[in-house]
Each structure stands twice: as C-alpha cells, then as structure tokens.
CSV table of C-alpha atoms and ligand atoms in Angstrom, one decimal:
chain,number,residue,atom,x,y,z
M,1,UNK,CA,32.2,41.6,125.9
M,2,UNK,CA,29.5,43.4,126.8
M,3,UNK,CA,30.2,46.8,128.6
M,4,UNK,CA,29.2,45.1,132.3
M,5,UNK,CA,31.1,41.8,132.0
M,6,UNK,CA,34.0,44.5,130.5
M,7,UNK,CA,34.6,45.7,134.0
M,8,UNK,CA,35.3,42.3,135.1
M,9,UNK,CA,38.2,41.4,133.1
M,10,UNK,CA,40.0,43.4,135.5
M,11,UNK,CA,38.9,41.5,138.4
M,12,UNK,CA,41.8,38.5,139.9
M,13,UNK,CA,38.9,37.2,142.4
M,14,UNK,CA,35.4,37.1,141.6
M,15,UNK,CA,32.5,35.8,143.7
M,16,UNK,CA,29.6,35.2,142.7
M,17,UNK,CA,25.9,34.5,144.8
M,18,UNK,CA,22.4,34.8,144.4
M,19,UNK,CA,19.4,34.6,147.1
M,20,UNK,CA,18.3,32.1,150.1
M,21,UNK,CA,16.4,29.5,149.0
M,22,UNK,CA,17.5,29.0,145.7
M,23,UNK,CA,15.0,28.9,143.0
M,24,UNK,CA,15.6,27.9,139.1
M,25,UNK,CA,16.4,31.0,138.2
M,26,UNK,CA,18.9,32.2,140.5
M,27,UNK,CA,20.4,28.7,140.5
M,28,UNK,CA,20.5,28.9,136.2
M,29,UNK,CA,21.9,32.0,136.9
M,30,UNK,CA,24.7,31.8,139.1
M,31,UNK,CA,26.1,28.8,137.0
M,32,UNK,CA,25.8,30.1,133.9
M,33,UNK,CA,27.7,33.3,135.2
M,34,UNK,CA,29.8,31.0,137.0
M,35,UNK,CA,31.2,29.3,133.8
M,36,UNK,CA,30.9,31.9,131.4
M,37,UNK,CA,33.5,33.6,133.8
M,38,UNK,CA,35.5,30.3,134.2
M,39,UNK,CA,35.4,29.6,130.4
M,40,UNK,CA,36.3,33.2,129.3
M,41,UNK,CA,38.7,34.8,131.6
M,42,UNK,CA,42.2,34.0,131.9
M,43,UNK,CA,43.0,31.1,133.9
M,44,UNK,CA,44.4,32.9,136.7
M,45,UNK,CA,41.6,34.3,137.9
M,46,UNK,CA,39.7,32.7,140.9
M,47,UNK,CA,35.6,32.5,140.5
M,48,UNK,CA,33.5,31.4,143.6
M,49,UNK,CA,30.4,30.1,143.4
M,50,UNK,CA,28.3,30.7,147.1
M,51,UNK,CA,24.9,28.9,147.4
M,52,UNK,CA,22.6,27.4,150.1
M,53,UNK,CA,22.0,24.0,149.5
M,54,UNK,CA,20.9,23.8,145.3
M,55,UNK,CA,17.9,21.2,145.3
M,56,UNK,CA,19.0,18.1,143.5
M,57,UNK,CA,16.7,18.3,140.6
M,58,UNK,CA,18.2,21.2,139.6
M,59,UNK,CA,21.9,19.3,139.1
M,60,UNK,CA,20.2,18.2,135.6
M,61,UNK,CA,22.4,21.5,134.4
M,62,UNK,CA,25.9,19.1,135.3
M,63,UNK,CA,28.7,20.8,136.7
M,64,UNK,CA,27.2,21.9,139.9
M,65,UNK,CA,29.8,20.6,142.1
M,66,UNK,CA,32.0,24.0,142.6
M,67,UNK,CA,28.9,25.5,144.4
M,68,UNK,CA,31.0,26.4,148.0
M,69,UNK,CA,28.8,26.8,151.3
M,70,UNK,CA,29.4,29.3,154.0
M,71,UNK,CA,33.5,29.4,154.0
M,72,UNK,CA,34.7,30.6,157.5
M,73,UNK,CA,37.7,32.6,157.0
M,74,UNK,CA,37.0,36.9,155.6
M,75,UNK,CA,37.5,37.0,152.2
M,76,UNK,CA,38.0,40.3,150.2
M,77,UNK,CA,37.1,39.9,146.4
M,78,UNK,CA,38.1,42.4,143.8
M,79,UNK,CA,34.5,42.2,142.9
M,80,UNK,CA,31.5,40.7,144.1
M,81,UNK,CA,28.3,39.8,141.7
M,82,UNK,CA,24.8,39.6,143.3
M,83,UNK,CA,22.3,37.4,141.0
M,84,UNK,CA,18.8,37.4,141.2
M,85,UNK,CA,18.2,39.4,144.0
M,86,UNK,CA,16.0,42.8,144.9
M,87,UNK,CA,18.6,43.8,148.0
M,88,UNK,CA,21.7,42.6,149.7
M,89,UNK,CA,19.7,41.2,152.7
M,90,UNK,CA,18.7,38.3,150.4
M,91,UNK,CA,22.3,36.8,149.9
M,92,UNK,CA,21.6,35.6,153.0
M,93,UNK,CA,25.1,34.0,154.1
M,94,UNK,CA,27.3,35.8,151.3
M,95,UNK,CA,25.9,39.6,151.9
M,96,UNK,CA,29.3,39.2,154.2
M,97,UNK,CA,31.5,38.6,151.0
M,98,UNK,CA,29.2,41.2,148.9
M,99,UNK,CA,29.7,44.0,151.7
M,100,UNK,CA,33.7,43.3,151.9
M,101,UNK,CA,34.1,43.4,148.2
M,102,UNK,CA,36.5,45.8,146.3
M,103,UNK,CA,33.6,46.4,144.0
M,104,UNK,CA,30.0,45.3,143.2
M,105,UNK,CA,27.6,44.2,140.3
M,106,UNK,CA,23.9,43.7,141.0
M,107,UNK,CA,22.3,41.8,138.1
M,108,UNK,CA,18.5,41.3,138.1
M,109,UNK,CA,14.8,41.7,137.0
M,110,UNK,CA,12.9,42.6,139.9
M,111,UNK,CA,11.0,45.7,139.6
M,112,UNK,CA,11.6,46.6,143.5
M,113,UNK,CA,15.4,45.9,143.4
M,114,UNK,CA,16.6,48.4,145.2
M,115,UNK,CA,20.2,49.4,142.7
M,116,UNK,CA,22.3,48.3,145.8
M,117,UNK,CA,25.8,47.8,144.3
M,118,UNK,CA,28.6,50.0,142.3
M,119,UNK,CA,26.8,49.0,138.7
M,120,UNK,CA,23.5,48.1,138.4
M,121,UNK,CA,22.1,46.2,135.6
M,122,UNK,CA,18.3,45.5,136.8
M,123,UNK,CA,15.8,44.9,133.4
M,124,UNK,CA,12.7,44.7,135.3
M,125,UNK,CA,10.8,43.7,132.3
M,126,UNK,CA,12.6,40.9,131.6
M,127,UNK,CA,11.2,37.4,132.3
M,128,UNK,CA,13.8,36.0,134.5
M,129,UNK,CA,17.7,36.7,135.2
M,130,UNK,CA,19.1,34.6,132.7
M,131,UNK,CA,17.3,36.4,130.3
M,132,UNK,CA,19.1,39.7,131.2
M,133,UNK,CA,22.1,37.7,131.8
M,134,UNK,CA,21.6,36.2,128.1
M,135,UNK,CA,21.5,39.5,126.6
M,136,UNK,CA,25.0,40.1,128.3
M,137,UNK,CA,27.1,37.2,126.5
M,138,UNK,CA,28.7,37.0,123.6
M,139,UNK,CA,26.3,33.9,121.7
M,140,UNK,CA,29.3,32.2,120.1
M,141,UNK,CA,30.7,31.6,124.4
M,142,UNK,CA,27.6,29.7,125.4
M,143,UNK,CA,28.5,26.5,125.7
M,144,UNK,CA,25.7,23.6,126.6
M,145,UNK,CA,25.9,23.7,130.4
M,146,UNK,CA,25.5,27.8,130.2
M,147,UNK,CA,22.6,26.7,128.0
M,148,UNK,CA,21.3,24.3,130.1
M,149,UNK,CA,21.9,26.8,132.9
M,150,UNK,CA,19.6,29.2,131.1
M,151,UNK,CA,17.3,27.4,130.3
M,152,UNK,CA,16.5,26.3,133.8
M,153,UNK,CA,16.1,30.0,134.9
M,154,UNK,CA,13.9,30.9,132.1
M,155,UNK,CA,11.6,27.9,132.3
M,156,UNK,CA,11.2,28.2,136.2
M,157,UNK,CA,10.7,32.4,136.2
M,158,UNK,CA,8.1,32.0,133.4
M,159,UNK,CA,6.2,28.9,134.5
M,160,UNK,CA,7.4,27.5,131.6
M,161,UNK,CA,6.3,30.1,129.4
M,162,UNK,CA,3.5,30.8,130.9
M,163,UNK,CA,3.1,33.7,133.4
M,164,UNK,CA,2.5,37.5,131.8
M,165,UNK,CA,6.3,38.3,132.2
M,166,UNK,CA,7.3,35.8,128.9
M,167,UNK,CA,8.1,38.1,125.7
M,168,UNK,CA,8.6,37.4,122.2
M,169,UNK,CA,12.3,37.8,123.5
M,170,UNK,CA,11.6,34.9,125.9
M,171,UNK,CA,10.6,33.2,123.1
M,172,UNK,CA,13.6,34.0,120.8
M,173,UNK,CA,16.3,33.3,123.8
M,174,UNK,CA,14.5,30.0,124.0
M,175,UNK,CA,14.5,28.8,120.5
M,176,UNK,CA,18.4,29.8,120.4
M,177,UNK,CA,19.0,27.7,123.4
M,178,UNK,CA,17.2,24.4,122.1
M,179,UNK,CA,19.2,24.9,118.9
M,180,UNK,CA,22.7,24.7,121.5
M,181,UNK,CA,21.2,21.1,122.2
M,182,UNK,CA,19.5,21.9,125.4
M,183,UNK,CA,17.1,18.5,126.3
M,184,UNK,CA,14.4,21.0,126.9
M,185,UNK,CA,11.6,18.3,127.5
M,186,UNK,CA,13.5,16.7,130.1
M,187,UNK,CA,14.7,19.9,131.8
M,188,UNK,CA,10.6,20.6,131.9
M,189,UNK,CA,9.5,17.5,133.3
M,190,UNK,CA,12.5,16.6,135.4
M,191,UNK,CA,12.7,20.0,137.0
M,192,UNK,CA,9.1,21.8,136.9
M,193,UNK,CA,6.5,19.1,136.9
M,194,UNK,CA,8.0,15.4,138.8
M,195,UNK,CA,7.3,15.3,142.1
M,196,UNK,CA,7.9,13.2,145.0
M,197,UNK,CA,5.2,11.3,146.2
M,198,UNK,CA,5.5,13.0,149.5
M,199,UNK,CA,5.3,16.1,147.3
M,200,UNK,CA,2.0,15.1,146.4
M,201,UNK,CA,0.9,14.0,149.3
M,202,UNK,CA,1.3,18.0,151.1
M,203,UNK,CA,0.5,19.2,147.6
M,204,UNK,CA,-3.5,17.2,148.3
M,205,UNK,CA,-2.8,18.5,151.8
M,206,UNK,CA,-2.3,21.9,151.2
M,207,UNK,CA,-5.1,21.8,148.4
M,208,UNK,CA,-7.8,20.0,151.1
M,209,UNK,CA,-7.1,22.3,153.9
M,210,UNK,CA,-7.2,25.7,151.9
M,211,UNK,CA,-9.9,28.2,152.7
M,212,UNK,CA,-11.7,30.6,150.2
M,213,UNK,CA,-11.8,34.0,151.8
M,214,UNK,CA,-12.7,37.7,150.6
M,215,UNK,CA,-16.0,36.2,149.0
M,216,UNK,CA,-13.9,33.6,147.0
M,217,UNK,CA,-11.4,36.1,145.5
M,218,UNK,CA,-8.6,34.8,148.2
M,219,UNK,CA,-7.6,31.4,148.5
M,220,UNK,CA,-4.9,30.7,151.3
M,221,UNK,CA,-3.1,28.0,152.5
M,222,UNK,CA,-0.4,26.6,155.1
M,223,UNK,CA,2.2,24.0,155.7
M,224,UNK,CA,2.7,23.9,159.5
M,225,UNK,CA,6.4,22.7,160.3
M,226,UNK,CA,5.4,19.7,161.7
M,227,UNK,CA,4.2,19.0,158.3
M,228,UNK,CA,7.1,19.3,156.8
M,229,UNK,CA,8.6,17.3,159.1
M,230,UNK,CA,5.9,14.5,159.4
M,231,UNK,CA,6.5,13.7,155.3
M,232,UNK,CA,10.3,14.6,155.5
M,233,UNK,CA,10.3,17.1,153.9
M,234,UNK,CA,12.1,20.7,153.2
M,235,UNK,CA,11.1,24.0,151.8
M,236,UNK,CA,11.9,23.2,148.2
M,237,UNK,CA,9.5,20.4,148.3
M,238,UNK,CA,6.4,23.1,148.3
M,239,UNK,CA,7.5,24.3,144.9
M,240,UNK,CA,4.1,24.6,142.5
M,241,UNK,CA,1.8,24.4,145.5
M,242,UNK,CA,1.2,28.3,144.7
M,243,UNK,CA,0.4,27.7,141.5
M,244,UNK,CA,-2.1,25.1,141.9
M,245,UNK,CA,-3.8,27.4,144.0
M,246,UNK,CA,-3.6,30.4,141.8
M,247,UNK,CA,-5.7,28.4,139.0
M,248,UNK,CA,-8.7,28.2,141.4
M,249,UNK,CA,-11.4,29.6,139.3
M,250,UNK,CA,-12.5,32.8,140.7
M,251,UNK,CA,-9.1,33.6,143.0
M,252,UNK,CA,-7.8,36.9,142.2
M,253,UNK,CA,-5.1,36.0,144.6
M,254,UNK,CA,-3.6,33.0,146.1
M,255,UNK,CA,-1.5,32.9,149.3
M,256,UNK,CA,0.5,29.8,150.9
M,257,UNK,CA,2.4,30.0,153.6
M,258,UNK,CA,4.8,27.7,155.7
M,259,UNK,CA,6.2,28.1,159.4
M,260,UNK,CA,9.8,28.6,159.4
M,261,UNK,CA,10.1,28.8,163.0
M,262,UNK,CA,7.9,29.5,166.0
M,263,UNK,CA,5.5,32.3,164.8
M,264,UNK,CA,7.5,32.8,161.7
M,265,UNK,CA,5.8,32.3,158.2
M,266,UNK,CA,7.2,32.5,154.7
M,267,UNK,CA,4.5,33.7,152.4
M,268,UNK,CA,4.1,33.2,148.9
M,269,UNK,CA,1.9,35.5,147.0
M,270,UNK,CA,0.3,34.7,143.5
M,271,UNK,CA,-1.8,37.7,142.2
M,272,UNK,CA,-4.2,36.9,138.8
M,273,UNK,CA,-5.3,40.1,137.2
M,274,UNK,CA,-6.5,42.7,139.6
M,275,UNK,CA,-3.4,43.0,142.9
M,276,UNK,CA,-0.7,44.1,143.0
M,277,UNK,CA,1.0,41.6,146.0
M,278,UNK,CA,4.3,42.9,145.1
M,279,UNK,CA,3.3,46.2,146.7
M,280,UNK,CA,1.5,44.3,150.4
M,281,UNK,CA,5.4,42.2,150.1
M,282,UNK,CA,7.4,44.6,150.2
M,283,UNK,CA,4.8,46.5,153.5
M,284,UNK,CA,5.6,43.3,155.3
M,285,UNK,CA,9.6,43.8,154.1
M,286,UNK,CA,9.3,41.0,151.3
M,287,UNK,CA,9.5,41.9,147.4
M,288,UNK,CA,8.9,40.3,144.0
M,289,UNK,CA,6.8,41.4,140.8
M,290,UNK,CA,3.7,42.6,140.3
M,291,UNK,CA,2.2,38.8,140.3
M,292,UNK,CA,4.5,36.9,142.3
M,293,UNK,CA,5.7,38.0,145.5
M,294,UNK,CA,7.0,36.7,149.4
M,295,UNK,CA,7.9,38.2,152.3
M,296,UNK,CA,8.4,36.3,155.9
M,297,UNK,CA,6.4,37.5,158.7
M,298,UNK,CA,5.7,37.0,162.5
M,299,UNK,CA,3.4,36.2,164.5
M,300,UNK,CA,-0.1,33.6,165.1
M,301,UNK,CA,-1.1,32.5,161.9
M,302,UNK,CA,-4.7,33.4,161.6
M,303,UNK,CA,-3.1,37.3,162.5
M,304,UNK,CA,-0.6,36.7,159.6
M,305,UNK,CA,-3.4,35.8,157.6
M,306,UNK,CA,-6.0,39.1,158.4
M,307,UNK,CA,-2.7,41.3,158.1
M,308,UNK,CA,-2.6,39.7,154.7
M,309,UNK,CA,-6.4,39.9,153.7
M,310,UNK,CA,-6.4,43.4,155.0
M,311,UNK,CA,-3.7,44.6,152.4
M,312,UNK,CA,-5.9,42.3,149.4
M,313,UNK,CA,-9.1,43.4,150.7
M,314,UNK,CA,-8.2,47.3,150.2
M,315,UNK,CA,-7.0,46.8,146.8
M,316,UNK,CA,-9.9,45.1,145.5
M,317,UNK,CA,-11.9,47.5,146.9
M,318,UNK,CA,-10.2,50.3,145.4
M,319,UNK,CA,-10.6,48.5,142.3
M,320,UNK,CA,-14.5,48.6,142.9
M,321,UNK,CA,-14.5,51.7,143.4
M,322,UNK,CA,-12.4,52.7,140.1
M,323,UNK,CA,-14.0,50.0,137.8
M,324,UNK,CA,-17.5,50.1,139.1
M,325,UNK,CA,-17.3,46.3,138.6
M,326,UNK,CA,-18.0,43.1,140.6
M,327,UNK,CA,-14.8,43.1,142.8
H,1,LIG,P1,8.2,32.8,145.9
H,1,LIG,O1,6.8,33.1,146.3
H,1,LIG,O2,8.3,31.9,144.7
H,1,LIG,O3,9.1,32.5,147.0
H,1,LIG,O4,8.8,34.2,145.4
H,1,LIG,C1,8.1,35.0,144.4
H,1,LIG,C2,8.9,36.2,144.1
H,1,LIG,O5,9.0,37.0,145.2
H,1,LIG,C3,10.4,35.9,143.7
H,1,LIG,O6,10.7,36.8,142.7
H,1,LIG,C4,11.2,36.1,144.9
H,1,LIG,O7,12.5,36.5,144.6
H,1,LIG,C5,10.4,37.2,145.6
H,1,LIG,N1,10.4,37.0,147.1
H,1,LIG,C6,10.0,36.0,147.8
H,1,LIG,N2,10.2,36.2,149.1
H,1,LIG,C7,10.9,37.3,149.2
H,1,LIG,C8,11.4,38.0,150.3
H,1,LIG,O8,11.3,37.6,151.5
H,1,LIG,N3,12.0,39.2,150.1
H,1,LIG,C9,12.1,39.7,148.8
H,1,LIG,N4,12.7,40.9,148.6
H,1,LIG,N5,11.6,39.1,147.7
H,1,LIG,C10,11.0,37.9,147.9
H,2,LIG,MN1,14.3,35.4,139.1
C-alpha cells in the first residue's frame, strides 16, 4: 500500500465523507475509498460511508446502499478521511465526525484546499479525486465497482474528457479502467448527458431567460426556488446548465445561480480562457479551480449579480490593460 493508505491499516474505525451536494466525483470517490478499504483491510475493521442524499443516476456504480445519513449519537473514529473537499466546512453534516476524529486524511485536487487535516494528500493538478485516489491503489485491488467508482469521478470532473484539467494521465487511468470492464458508454450517457424532461424544460428556461452582460463577455443566469419547485425539482437537476452556458460564443465567463433560501444564492462559475473565478469564489467564501468555481452568497439578486460582474469586470480589465487586446 501506498505510504497514505499505510497509516490506515492501523485504524479499527474509519469514516469516510466528502462535500454537500454530492457531485460525480466526490460520489466516485467516496465509494471507491469506501470498498477498497472494505475489500483490503481485515474484516474487523468498521468503514462508514457519510453522504447527503447521492442522486440516483449515479447508483449505476452498484453497491451504494452502505451510504449512512446524519447518525445521531457522537461517534469518535480512529481516523476520519475527507474526500473531495477544499475545507472542513464543506462536509457539511460529517465536519462533526471529521473534527472528533483520533486522526485525519484530507484527499483532494483543489488548488485552494486549504491542507486542513493530520496528512494531506492534495494534487491540485490532477483532473479529479479519483485520479489522485487512483494513483494511491495497488492496480491488482481494483475491483469493477472501484472501477466503475472511478470512472464516474473522472468523467464528471473532466466533462468527459473535456475541460483543460484532463492529462495524458487522465487518459491512461482511463484506458486501464475500460480494460477492468467498466461499461464506459453507458456510465457517459446514463450519468452525464440523459436528462429528465423537466431537466430540459429549466435547462430552455435557464437558456431563454439568460442575459449577456459586460459587452457579451458575461452570460448569467438564475433558477428562482419557485422554479425548482414548479417542475419538482432539486438542486441536482441543474447539473450541465453551466456548461451550456459556458459554450456561448463570445462568454469569457458564465454564471448560474439558484436560490437556496430567501436571499441566498448558490453560484456556479464557468471561466473560458481569460478569469480566474476561482479567485472572486473564494472573496465571496466559495472555492474551486481556476475554471470552475461556486460559492453561496446573500442578498437581492440583481446585487449578487453586480457583486459578481464587479469581480469579472476588474479582471478583464486588467487583462486589457496587460494584453492591449480587445477585452
Ligand atoms: P459547481 O459550480 O459545479 O458547484 O462547483 C465547481 C467547483 O467549485 C467544484 O470543484 C466545487 O467543489 C467548487 N465549489 C462550488 N461551490 C463551492 C463552495 O461553496 N465552496 C467551496 N470551497 N468550493 C465550492
Ligand atoms: Mn472533484
């Protein structure tokens, strides 16, 4: 074993979370961690898995089931391992178990994690966790649900191969994972691309409604939660609207944003060449990469919004100012 799993062997109770809103990667993540552990380590020791709810499409992997909610009673674990995420805050209801542990391993690939726990194994330029967690295991001990598992977080992080942070590594990880067996064009269309037709439907909503700002090198839009609610819908279901967004010809950054409560937004940011929108995230206490970022804010929307366009605004003007060019 590599020298990080190494410490774990140790280790009679192990839990095991990643961040609020689980995406692909931090779900691929968790489970593949979740039953490497399980398949490796003597059977005496206890593994927990702690997510919020992990969006149906995603149970394609198999073997979700173990995935425990918030548990009520304190629980100490001899060690405590945070997937996927820049800071403890974003655990959401598991910082609790994180903070009590005995020890703590932070495993992750965002350039503003912030090297919260005892050992720290952040490799910001890798694609997705499951990458770095790939380059942790022993090959011969993936079975195919850790494949599957991987798989899932690599696609979803990389927009299926796609965005600037896929490597000839990527690549590599990926071809070894299709030779385990992985249905890899299934995993894409089932868990990336099909849609709900209320999807859809906000997706054309979202798409009708958004505004060009900054001379066309903005484009923003919102999902108001009465939205959400009119089309029954959650969170999840606003997956890829982003990135539709982003591929407006001309946007040098795209913004979406949904009410979470009264005066309380979650913001997406999608940055194309020229921003840095992991940098205006985490001003407004959010994080991410250099091209993909959130944070949640407060107050009116159209305020949210100028806060927002102030930050972009000042970066491409800077970049006028350095290039001489046409920002
Ligand atoms: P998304 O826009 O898909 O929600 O997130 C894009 C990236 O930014 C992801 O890597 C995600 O982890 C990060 N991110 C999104 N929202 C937040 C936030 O509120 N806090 C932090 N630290 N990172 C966030
Ligand atoms: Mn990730």
């Amino acid at each position: 074993m590599n020298h990080i799993l190494e410490e774990i062997k140790d280790a009679k109770t192990i839990g095991i979370s990643g961040h609020v809103r689980p995406d692909g990667d931090c779900v691929g993540s968790c489970l593949a961690l979740y039953h490497y552990l399980k398949g490796n380590l003597s059977g005496d020791t206890g593994v927990d898995l702690y997510l919020e709810a992990v969006p149906e499409k995603f149970k394609i992997i198999g073997n979700t089931e173990m995935v425990k909610q918030k548990n009520s009673s304190e629980i100490k674990y001899d060690l405590f391992i945070s997937l996927d995420s820049s800071s403890p805050d974003r655990l959401g209801f598991a910082q609790e178990y994180f903070d009590n542990a005995c020890r703590t391993i932070n495993i992750d690939h965002h350039i503003s994690n912030l090297n919260f726990a005892d050992t720290n194994q952040v490799e910001a330029e890798a694609g997705s966790t499951c990458e770095v967690l790939f380059g942790l295991f022993e090959e011969d001990k993936i079975d195919l649900t850790i494949a599957k598992a991987l798989y899932l977080g690599i696609i979803h992080d990389t927009g299926v191969f796609k965005h600037s942070n896929t490597s000839e590594k990527t690549m590599n990880i990926a071809g070894k994972l299709i030779s385990m067996g992985v249905p890899f064009s299934q995993m894409i269309d089932e868990t990336f691309y099909l849609m709900t037709y209320h999807q859809s439907q906000i997706l054309g909503r979202c798409l009708l409604e958004s505004i060009l700002i900054l001379g066309g090198k903005c484009i923003v839009s919102s999902v108001s939660k009465k939205t959400l609610e009119f089309y029954n819908s959650v969170p999840a279901d606003l997956d890829g609207i982003i990135d539709q967004l982003r591929i407006t010809q001309g946007v040098e950054v795209a913004v979406f944003l949904y009410e979470t409560d009264f005066h309380e937004y979650k913001v997406s940011m999608r940055a194309n060449q020229a921003v840095d929108v992991r940098k205006i995230a985490v001003h407004f206490g959010g994080g991410g990469h250099i091209k993909a970022a959130g944070c949640t804010m407060h107050g009116a929307i159209y305020d949210v919004v100028n806060n927002l366009a102030a930050h972009i605004e000042h970066q491409l003007s800077n970049l006028t100012r350095e290039q001489g060019s046409e920002y």
